[in-house]
Amino acid sequence: MSKLIIKGPARLEGKVKISGAKNAALAVIVAALLGEGETVLENVPQIGDVLIMTEILDTLGVKVHWPGSDTLRLTVPEGIGHLADYNMVKRLRASNLLLGALLARKGIAEISLPGGCQIGSRPMDLHIKGLTQLGCRISIEHGFIKASRSHMHGARIYLDFPSVGATENIMIAATMAEGQTVLENAAKEPEVVDLASFLNSMGARIRGAGTDVIKIDGVKHLYGTRYSIIPDRIEAGTFMVGAAITGGSIMVENVILTHLKPIIAKLKETGAYIEETDSGIFVAGPEFIRSVDVKTLPYPGFPTDMQSQMMALLSLARGTSLITENVFENRLQLGIELKRMGAKVKVEGRTAIVQGVEKLCGASVKALDLRSGAALVLAGLAAVGISEIQQLEVIDRGYRHMEAKLRSLGADVRRVN
Ligand code: UD1
């Protein structure tokens, strides 16, 4: 077990280069299974979750090679396995996408019910409903999802909720179904669009990704390709909050500005100075942080993956903020850890009432899930004294070189194993 020792308060200054998007990379890596031959992916972050996913692909017969630190080469054989290793799948939520990919490519899939961060109940009913409508037979036995199909056909599918995972799973499977699939109330997240662009570069015919209606015309074969993953909007948002919470100023490079609109708007409300430039986005912390209300929603609403970082920021605001979590019910548990640092947070159902305090004090705290871990790092940077963030492995799952990037911005942080 590792921990991060932070000596605060810090003032982050300088520039930081954002890595490829975790959630886009995970989906694209799974989708690469659809195309026999070689796929080369660029801008792939070598983070814990990506390494687990490549290990899973390795067990399915894919040759995995990193020719560069963020370039991944996957050589997909004609015959791939259909049984995903229990011990790895249970560690990673995104492994549920193997279902759609293996059904499309092999016609049969067996995966254990996926794990991932404990941020809510995270059911898979929408994935299963959609795949069943495409003609797949799916059953859950002893913690395993067993799925098969003899013939997969296009269908009109309406999602009760615009789930990112269900949209991606159904889109992957429908790519090789016979006829047209129309997916309504689909998720509009940039990672969904990136997956669609990747699949199209393999020969798929997908239109409408990024809107709530996605049309997929099935094709018989897909081929290996070369593709570059989009930058991680959540990593970018995390560093932007880093500038705001420490009263520093950071140039955040390698970003797509439109993906950051909801985060930019909220940070501006807190008083942060933000300038969109050709080389990235410049953020300077406000003189004092204004309290604001935050409601998480599917894209283009405020992302649930940035809610924890905002809670850390607002714990130092002047006034009281209300944070409403509409996507994952357990994500407000961060309040308990922040209180150890002196924050005043009260959670009632899906809402956290955050009463700003003048300062946070260093304390020993634990990263409960990926984003709350990142939020505790931000709080530790702003807090006075020494903070110890335990379970750093949780943060390593989704952030590439977090401590090295923070050190280059002037923070006094070190990892202890
Ligand atoms: C993905 C992201 C995660 C992000 C989330 C929302 C990955 C690997 N993870 O997670 O970082 O926080 O999108 O932007 O890409 N739901 C159901 N039934 C289902 C599926 C989902 O009820 O079959 C519910 C979930 O419990 C949750 C909501 O829908 O309340 C959103 O989940 P979803 O969009 O599916 O998130 P993930 O794909 O798991």
mmCIF file of N, CA and C in Angstrom, residues 280-389:
data_model
loop_
_atom_site.group_PDB
_atom_site.id
_atom_site.type_symbol
_atom_site.label_atom_id
_atom_site.label_comp_id
_atom_site.label_asym_id
_atom_site.label_seq_id
_atom_site.Cartn_x
_atom_site.Cartn_y
_atom_site.Cartn_z
ATOM 1 N N GLY A 280 -4.073 25.904 -24.846
ATOM 2 C CA GLY A 280 -4.732 25.242 -23.727
ATOM 3 C C GLY A 280 -5.597 26.198 -22.938
ATOM 4 N N ILE A 281 -5.750 25.891 -21.674
ATOM 5 C CA ILE A 281 -6.616 26.719 -20.861
ATOM 6 C C ILE A 281 -5.847 27.219 -19.644
ATOM 7 N N PHE A 282 -5.922 28.536 -19.430
ATOM 8 C CA PHE A 282 -5.189 29.133 -18.313
ATOM 9 C C PHE A 282 -6.174 29.374 -17.174
ATOM 10 N N VAL A 283 -5.806 28.918 -15.983
ATOM 11 C CA VAL A 283 -6.690 29.089 -14.815
ATOM 12 C C VAL A 283 -5.909 29.739 -13.685
ATOM 13 N N ALA A 284 -6.482 30.789 -13.111
ATOM 14 C CA ALA A 284 -5.864 31.414 -11.930
ATOM 15 C C ALA A 284 -6.894 31.434 -10.810
ATOM 16 N N GLY A 285 -6.439 31.114 -9.621
ATOM 17 C CA GLY A 285 -7.325 31.030 -8.459
ATOM 18 C C GLY A 285 -7.897 32.390 -8.098
ATOM 19 N N PRO A 286 -9.098 32.428 -7.516
ATOM 20 C CA PRO A 286 -9.715 33.697 -7.131
ATOM 21 C C PRO A 286 -9.102 34.225 -5.831
ATOM 22 N N GLU A 287 -9.362 35.493 -5.572
ATOM 23 C CA GLU A 287 -8.882 36.096 -4.312
ATOM 24 C C GLU A 287 -9.552 35.377 -3.142
ATOM 25 N N PHE A 288 -10.862 35.184 -3.277
ATOM 26 C CA PHE A 288 -11.559 34.302 -2.335
ATOM 27 C C PHE A 288 -12.546 33.457 -3.143
ATOM 28 N N ILE A 289 -12.821 32.258 -2.643
ATOM 29 C CA ILE A 289 -13.669 31.326 -3.395
ATOM 30 C C ILE A 289 -15.136 31.603 -3.056
ATOM 31 N N ARG A 290 -15.954 31.846 -4.087
ATOM 32 C CA ARG A 290 -17.386 32.087 -3.861
ATOM 33 C C ARG A 290 -18.139 30.769 -3.755
ATOM 34 N N SER A 291 -19.129 30.703 -2.884
ATOM 35 C CA SER A 291 -19.931 29.487 -2.787
ATOM 36 C C SER A 291 -20.831 29.394 -4.026
ATOM 37 N N VAL A 292 -21.045 28.167 -4.516
ATOM 38 C CA VAL A 292 -21.938 27.956 -5.664
ATOM 39 C C VAL A 292 -22.667 26.631 -5.459
ATOM 40 N N ASP A 293 -23.775 26.458 -6.148
ATOM 41 C CA ASP A 293 -24.476 25.180 -6.099
ATOM 42 C C ASP A 293 -24.070 24.338 -7.308
ATOM 43 N N VAL A 294 -23.943 23.042 -7.095
ATOM 44 C CA VAL A 294 -23.523 22.138 -8.165
ATOM 45 C C VAL A 294 -24.512 20.983 -8.245
ATOM 46 N N LYS A 295 -24.959 20.676 -9.466
ATOM 47 C CA LYS A 295 -25.820 19.503 -9.676
ATOM 48 C C LYS A 295 -25.157 18.643 -10.743
ATOM 49 N N THR A 296 -24.884 17.390 -10.442
ATOM 50 C CA THR A 296 -24.270 16.545 -11.472
ATOM 51 C C THR A 296 -25.348 15.990 -12.396
ATOM 52 N N LEU A 297 -24.999 15.903 -13.657
ATOM 53 C CA LEU A 297 -25.943 15.435 -14.685
ATOM 54 C C LEU A 297 -25.150 14.768 -15.815
ATOM 55 N N PRO A 298 -25.815 13.944 -16.631
ATOM 56 C CA PRO A 298 -25.120 13.433 -17.819
ATOM 57 C C PRO A 298 -24.656 14.599 -18.697
ATOM 58 N N TYR A 299 -23.628 14.368 -19.516
ATOM 59 C CA TYR A 299 -23.073 15.385 -20.412
ATOM 60 C C TYR A 299 -24.173 15.944 -21.323
ATOM 61 N N PRO A 300 -24.238 17.235 -21.553
ATOM 62 C CA PRO A 300 -23.273 18.276 -21.215
ATOM 63 C C PRO A 300 -23.496 18.921 -19.840
ATOM 64 N N GLY A 301 -24.136 18.226 -18.931
ATOM 65 C CA GLY A 301 -24.268 18.742 -17.572
ATOM 66 C C GLY A 301 -22.953 18.634 -16.821
ATOM 67 N N PHE A 302 -22.946 19.058 -15.573
ATOM 68 C CA PHE A 302 -21.706 19.017 -14.799
ATOM 69 C C PHE A 302 -21.357 17.558 -14.483
ATOM 70 N N PRO A 303 -20.123 17.125 -14.787
ATOM 71 C CA PRO A 303 -19.798 15.691 -14.664
ATOM 72 C C PRO A 303 -19.703 15.195 -13.220
ATOM 73 N N THR A 304 -20.299 14.039 -12.970
ATOM 74 C CA THR A 304 -20.202 13.431 -11.645
ATOM 75 C C THR A 304 -18.745 13.157 -11.283
ATOM 76 N N ASP A 305 -17.904 12.908 -12.296
ATOM 77 C CA ASP A 305 -16.492 12.631 -12.027
ATOM 78 C C ASP A 305 -15.722 13.866 -11.543
ATOM 79 N N MET A 306 -16.361 15.058 -11.554
ATOM 80 C CA MET A 306 -15.718 16.271 -11.027
ATOM 81 C C MET A 306 -16.382 16.751 -9.744
ATOM 82 N N GLN A 307 -17.389 16.017 -9.293
ATOM 83 C CA GLN A 307 -18.151 16.482 -8.126
ATOM 84 C C GLN A 307 -17.293 16.511 -6.856
ATOM 85 N N SER A 308 -16.475 15.474 -6.660
ATOM 86 C CA SER A 308 -15.654 15.403 -5.442
ATOM 87 C C SER A 308 -14.651 16.560 -5.392
ATOM 88 N N GLN A 309 -14.003 16.819 -6.543
ATOM 89 C CA GLN A 309 -13.010 17.895 -6.577
ATOM 90 C C GLN A 309 -13.684 19.226 -6.244
ATOM 91 N N MET A 310 -14.933 19.414 -6.728
ATOM 92 C CA MET A 310 -15.657 20.658 -6.416
ATOM 93 C C MET A 310 -15.981 20.735 -4.930
ATOM 94 N N MET A 311 -16.283 19.563 -4.325
ATOM 95 C CA MET A 311 -16.587 19.580 -2.885
ATOM 96 C C MET A 311 -15.361 20.061 -2.094
ATOM 97 N N ALA A 312 -14.184 19.576 -2.514
ATOM 98 C CA ALA A 312 -12.956 20.019 -1.840
ATOM 99 C C ALA A 312 -12.816 21.542 -1.972
ATOM 100 N N LEU A 313 -13.036 22.043 -3.185
ATOM 101 C CA LEU A 313 -12.889 23.489 -3.428
ATOM 102 C C LEU A 313 -13.897 24.288 -2.601
ATOM 103 N N LEU A 314 -15.149 23.831 -2.620
ATOM 104 C CA LEU A 314 -16.211 24.605 -1.967
ATOM 105 C C LEU A 314 -16.123 24.526 -0.450
ATOM 106 N N SER A 315 -15.370 23.554 0.058
ATOM 107 C CA SER A 315 -15.207 23.501 1.519
ATOM 108 C C SER A 315 -14.396 24.705 1.996
ATOM 109 N N LEU A 316 -13.748 25.408 1.052
ATOM 110 C CA LEU A 316 -12.984 26.608 1.427
ATOM 111 C C LEU A 316 -13.644 27.904 0.918
ATOM 112 N N ALA A 317 -14.923 27.779 0.487
ATOM 113 C CA ALA A 317 -15.596 28.957 -0.084
ATOM 114 C C ALA A 317 -16.141 29.867 1.014
ATOM 115 N N ARG A 318 -16.424 31.109 0.630
ATOM 116 C CA ARG A 318 -17.130 32.026 1.528
ATOM 117 C C ARG A 318 -18.614 31.766 1.371
ATOM 118 N N GLY A 319 -19.251 31.217 2.379
ATOM 119 C CA GLY A 319 -20.686 30.924 2.271
ATOM 120 C C GLY A 319 -20.951 29.426 2.149
ATOM 121 N N THR A 320 -22.218 29.118 1.940
ATOM 122 C CA THR A 320 -22.645 27.709 1.921
ATOM 123 C C THR A 320 -23.024 27.277 0.513
ATOM 124 N N SER A 321 -22.569 26.087 0.119
ATOM 125 C CA SER A 321 -22.872 25.547 -1.219
ATOM 126 C C SER A 321 -23.689 24.275 -1.082
ATOM 127 N N LEU A 322 -24.537 24.034 -2.067
ATOM 128 C CA LEU A 322 -25.301 22.787 -2.105
ATOM 129 C C LEU A 322 -24.804 21.956 -3.279
ATOM 130 N N ILE A 323 -24.431 20.711 -2.996
ATOM 131 C CA ILE A 323 -23.999 19.820 -4.081
ATOM 132 C C ILE A 323 -25.005 18.682 -4.185
ATOM 133 N N THR A 324 -25.606 18.537 -5.361
ATOM 134 C CA THR A 324 -26.581 17.460 -5.554
ATOM 135 C C THR A 324 -26.006 16.434 -6.518
ATOM 136 N N GLU A 325 -25.922 15.203 -6.064
ATOM 137 C CA GLU A 325 -25.355 14.125 -6.883
ATOM 138 C C GLU A 325 -26.490 13.319 -7.494
ATOM 139 N N ASN A 326 -26.673 13.476 -8.795
ATOM 140 C CA ASN A 326 -27.802 12.818 -9.470
ATOM 141 C C ASN A 326 -27.419 11.539 -10.202
ATOM 142 N N VAL A 327 -26.127 11.194 -10.233
ATOM 143 C CA VAL A 327 -25.717 10.037 -11.032
ATOM 144 C C VAL A 327 -25.324 8.832 -10.159
ATOM 145 N N PHE A 328 -24.387 9.035 -9.232
ATOM 146 C CA PHE A 328 -23.953 7.930 -8.367
ATOM 147 C C PHE A 328 -24.214 8.279 -6.903
ATOM 148 N N GLU A 329 -25.074 7.502 -6.268
ATOM 149 C CA GLU A 329 -25.595 7.885 -4.952
ATOM 150 C C GLU A 329 -24.555 7.925 -3.832
ATOM 151 N N ASN A 330 -23.479 7.114 -3.932
ATOM 152 C CA ASN A 330 -22.538 7.064 -2.794
ATOM 153 C C ASN A 330 -21.404 8.073 -2.883
ATOM 154 N N ARG A 331 -21.451 8.930 -3.879
ATOM 155 C CA ARG A 331 -20.286 9.769 -4.117
ATOM 156 C C ARG A 331 -20.129 10.918 -3.136
ATOM 157 N N LEU A 332 -21.074 11.080 -2.241
ATOM 158 C CA LEU A 332 -20.944 12.187 -1.297
ATOM 159 C C LEU A 332 -20.215 11.756 -0.031
ATOM 160 N N GLN A 333 -19.836 10.456 0.039
ATOM 161 C CA GLN A 333 -19.171 9.964 1.244
ATOM 162 C C GLN A 333 -17.818 10.647 1.491
ATOM 163 N N LEU A 334 -17.317 11.330 0.456
ATOM 164 C CA LEU A 334 -16.072 12.087 0.613
ATOM 165 C C LEU A 334 -16.171 13.069 1.780
ATOM 166 N N GLY A 335 -17.384 13.563 2.033
ATOM 167 C CA GLY A 335 -17.601 14.535 3.108
ATOM 168 C C GLY A 335 -17.002 14.070 4.425
ATOM 169 N N ILE A 336 -17.087 12.775 4.687
ATOM 170 C CA ILE A 336 -16.593 12.228 5.960
ATOM 171 C C ILE A 336 -15.085 12.422 6.065
ATOM 172 N N GLU A 337 -14.373 12.162 4.969
ATOM 173 C CA GLU A 337 -12.912 12.318 4.991
ATOM 174 C C GLU A 337 -12.526 13.798 5.059
ATOM 175 N N LEU A 338 -13.270 14.626 4.306
ATOM 176 C CA LEU A 338 -12.931 16.064 4.309
ATOM 177 C C LEU A 338 -13.098 16.669 5.700
ATOM 178 N N LYS A 339 -14.056 16.129 6.450
ATOM 179 C CA LYS A 339 -14.290 16.648 7.812
ATOM 180 C C LYS A 339 -13.062 16.462 8.691
ATOM 181 N N ARG A 340 -12.294 15.389 8.434
ATOM 182 C CA ARG A 340 -11.062 15.167 9.206
ATOM 183 C C ARG A 340 -10.082 16.315 9.017
ATOM 184 N N MET A 341 -10.225 17.023 7.891
ATOM 185 C CA MET A 341 -9.317 18.143 7.607
ATOM 186 C C MET A 341 -9.941 19.469 8.065
ATOM 187 N N GLY A 342 -11.097 19.386 8.665
ATOM 188 C CA GLY A 342 -11.728 20.603 9.199
ATOM 189 C C GLY A 342 -12.866 21.146 8.369
ATOM 190 N N ALA A 343 -13.242 20.419 7.295
ATOM 191 C CA ALA A 343 -14.347 20.912 6.452
ATOM 192 C C ALA A 343 -15.667 20.729 7.189
ATOM 193 N N LYS A 344 -16.645 21.544 6.806
ATOM 194 C CA LYS A 344 -17.986 21.398 7.391
ATOM 195 C C LYS A 344 -18.928 20.919 6.297
ATOM 196 N N VAL A 345 -19.187 19.623 6.289
ATOM 197 C CA VAL A 345 -20.030 19.026 5.245
ATOM 198 C C VAL A 345 -21.107 18.188 5.910
ATOM 199 N N LYS A 346 -22.343 18.420 5.492
ATOM 200 C CA LYS A 346 -23.443 17.608 6.015
ATOM 201 C C LYS A 346 -24.143 16.974 4.819
ATOM 202 N N VAL A 347 -24.327 15.657 4.883
ATOM 203 C CA VAL A 347 -24.950 14.975 3.751
ATOM 204 C C VAL A 347 -26.368 14.565 4.109
ATOM 205 N N GLU A 348 -27.299 14.959 3.246
ATOM 206 C CA GLU A 348 -28.695 14.549 3.425
ATOM 207 C C GLU A 348 -29.180 13.961 2.114
ATOM 208 N N GLY A 349 -29.321 12.640 2.080
ATOM 209 C CA GLY A 349 -29.731 11.962 0.844
ATOM 210 C C GLY A 349 -28.727 12.205 -0.258
ATOM 211 N N ARG A 350 -29.200 12.781 -1.355
ATOM 212 C CA ARG A 350 -28.325 13.001 -2.505
ATOM 213 C C ARG A 350 -27.685 14.396 -2.509
ATOM 214 N N THR A 351 -27.855 15.126 -1.371
ATOM 215 C CA THR A 351 -27.330 16.490 -1.331
ATOM 216 C C THR A 351 -26.312 16.658 -0.208
ATOM 217 N N ALA A 352 -25.235 17.365 -0.525
ATOM 218 C CA ALA A 352 -24.262 17.717 0.515
ATOM 219 C C ALA A 352 -24.356 19.216 0.740
ATOM 220 N N ILE A 353 -24.431 19.583 2.004
ATOM 221 C CA ILE A 353 -24.437 21.006 2.346
ATOM 222 C C ILE A 353 -23.018 21.326 2.814
ATOM 223 N N VAL A 354 -22.358 22.164 2.064
ATOM 224 C CA VAL A 354 -20.958 22.453 2.357
ATOM 225 C C VAL A 354 -20.842 23.891 2.850
ATOM 226 N N GLN A 355 -20.525 24.008 4.123
ATOM 227 C CA GLN A 355 -20.381 25.342 4.713
ATOM 228 C C GLN A 355 -18.896 25.683 4.673
ATOM 229 N N GLY A 356 -18.548 26.679 3.914
ATOM 230 C CA GLY A 356 -17.127 27.001 3.733
ATOM 231 C C GLY A 356 -16.431 27.350 5.044
ATOM 232 N N VAL A 357 -15.166 26.921 5.164
ATOM 233 C CA VAL A 357 -14.355 27.286 6.332
ATOM 234 C C VAL A 357 -13.170 28.115 5.855
ATOM 235 N N GLU A 358 -12.492 28.782 6.800
ATOM 236 C CA GLU A 358 -11.390 29.643 6.385
ATOM 237 C C GLU A 358 -10.148 28.871 5.986
ATOM 238 N N LYS A 359 -9.912 27.758 6.732
ATOM 239 C CA LYS A 359 -8.760 26.933 6.321
ATOM 240 C C LYS A 359 -8.990 25.475 6.640
ATOM 241 N N LEU A 360 -8.297 24.629 5.882
ATOM 242 C CA LEU A 360 -8.297 23.189 6.162
ATOM 243 C C LEU A 360 -6.967 22.866 6.838
ATOM 244 N N CYS A 361 -6.956 21.802 7.644
ATOM 245 C CA CYS A 361 -5.720 21.411 8.326
ATOM 246 C C CYS A 361 -5.293 20.035 7.835
ATOM 247 N N GLY A 362 -3.997 19.845 7.659
ATOM 248 C CA GLY A 362 -3.472 18.557 7.204
ATOM 249 C C GLY A 362 -3.948 17.437 8.111
ATOM 250 N N ALA A 363 -4.241 16.272 7.546
ATOM 251 C CA ALA A 363 -4.706 15.132 8.336
ATOM 252 C C ALA A 363 -4.415 13.854 7.559
ATOM 253 N N SER A 364 -4.599 12.734 8.226
ATOM 254 C CA SER A 364 -4.441 11.454 7.561
ATOM 255 C C SER A 364 -5.813 11.013 7.058
ATOM 256 N N VAL A 365 -5.932 10.819 5.756
ATOM 257 C CA VAL A 365 -7.228 10.493 5.152
ATOM 258 C C VAL A 365 -7.039 9.364 4.133
ATOM 259 N N LYS A 366 -8.166 8.798 3.705
ATOM 260 C CA LYS A 366 -8.090 7.638 2.822
ATOM 261 C C LYS A 366 -8.830 7.887 1.505
ATOM 262 N N ALA A 367 -8.197 7.554 0.389
ATOM 263 C CA ALA A 367 -8.862 7.664 -0.922
ATOM 264 C C ALA A 367 -9.906 6.554 -1.015
ATOM 265 N N LEU A 368 -11.191 6.930 -1.028
ATOM 266 C CA LEU A 368 -12.261 5.921 -1.015
ATOM 267 C C LEU A 368 -12.517 5.404 -2.425
ATOM 268 N N ASP A 369 -12.514 6.317 -3.379
ATOM 269 C CA ASP A 369 -12.633 5.946 -4.787
ATOM 270 C C ASP A 369 -11.748 6.916 -5.567
ATOM 271 N N LEU A 370 -11.626 6.647 -6.859
ATOM 272 C CA LEU A 370 -10.680 7.416 -7.678
ATOM 273 C C LEU A 370 -10.836 8.933 -7.531
ATOM 274 N N ARG A 371 -12.059 9.431 -7.748
ATOM 275 C CA ARG A 371 -12.231 10.891 -7.774
ATOM 276 C C ARG A 371 -12.206 11.493 -6.376
ATOM 277 N N SER A 372 -12.699 10.770 -5.366
ATOM 278 C CA SER A 372 -12.615 11.340 -4.017
ATOM 279 C C SER A 372 -11.146 11.353 -3.592
ATOM 280 N N GLY A 373 -10.367 10.391 -4.089
ATOM 281 C CA GLY A 373 -8.931 10.395 -3.801
ATOM 282 C C GLY A 373 -8.281 11.649 -4.368
ATOM 283 N N ALA A 374 -8.626 11.970 -5.611
ATOM 284 C CA ALA A 374 -8.067 13.173 -6.244
ATOM 285 C C ALA A 374 -8.488 14.417 -5.463
ATOM 286 N N ALA A 375 -9.731 14.406 -4.982
ATOM 287 C CA ALA A 375 -10.237 15.558 -4.225
ATOM 288 C C ALA A 375 -9.463 15.722 -2.921
ATOM 289 N N LEU A 376 -9.112 14.604 -2.289
ATOM 290 C CA LEU A 376 -8.363 14.695 -1.034
ATOM 291 C C LEU A 376 -6.952 15.235 -1.282
ATOM 292 N N VAL A 377 -6.386 14.880 -2.439
ATOM 293 C CA VAL A 377 -5.072 15.438 -2.787
ATOM 294 C C VAL A 377 -5.190 16.956 -2.919
ATOM 295 N N LEU A 378 -6.253 17.413 -3.586
ATOM 296 C CA LEU A 378 -6.451 18.867 -3.768
ATOM 297 C C LEU A 378 -6.628 19.541 -2.410
ATOM 298 N N ALA A 379 -7.422 18.898 -1.543
ATOM 299 C CA ALA A 379 -7.644 19.479 -0.215
ATOM 300 C C ALA A 379 -6.328 19.512 0.556
ATOM 301 N N GLY A 380 -5.530 18.446 0.414
ATOM 302 C CA GLY A 380 -4.235 18.374 1.097
ATOM 303 C C GLY A 380 -3.280 19.470 0.625
ATOM 304 N N LEU A 381 -3.360 19.822 -0.652
ATOM 305 C CA LEU A 381 -2.494 20.882 -1.187
ATOM 306 C C LEU A 381 -2.855 22.229 -0.568
ATOM 307 N N ALA A 382 -4.169 22.416 -0.347
ATOM 308 C CA ALA A 382 -4.623 23.704 0.195
ATOM 309 C C ALA A 382 -4.503 23.755 1.721
ATOM 310 N N ALA A 383 -4.487 22.584 2.358
ATOM 311 C CA ALA A 383 -4.516 22.543 3.828
ATOM 312 C C ALA A 383 -3.189 22.988 4.428
ATOM 313 N N VAL A 384 -3.268 23.459 5.652
ATOM 314 C CA VAL A 384 -2.061 23.888 6.360
ATOM 315 C C VAL A 384 -1.498 22.675 7.098
ATOM 316 N N GLY A 385 -0.227 22.359 6.856
ATOM 317 C CA GLY A 385 0.407 21.236 7.546
ATOM 318 C C GLY A 385 0.511 19.995 6.665
ATOM 319 N N ILE A 386 0.803 18.872 7.319
ATOM 320 C CA ILE A 386 1.071 17.631 6.579
ATOM 321 C C ILE A 386 -0.207 16.810 6.424
ATOM 322 N N SER A 387 -0.473 16.385 5.190
ATOM 323 C CA SER A 387 -1.586 15.452 4.951
ATOM 324 C C SER A 387 -1.013 14.137 4.441
ATOM 325 N N GLU A 388 -1.671 13.067 4.815
ATOM 326 C CA GLU A 388 -1.281 11.737 4.327
ATOM 327 C C GLU A 388 -2.479 11.161 3.613
ATOM 328 N N ILE A 389 -2.366 10.930 2.312
ATOM 329 C CA ILE A 389 -3.490 10.346 1.575
ATOM 330 C C ILE A 389 -3.186 8.863 1.408
#
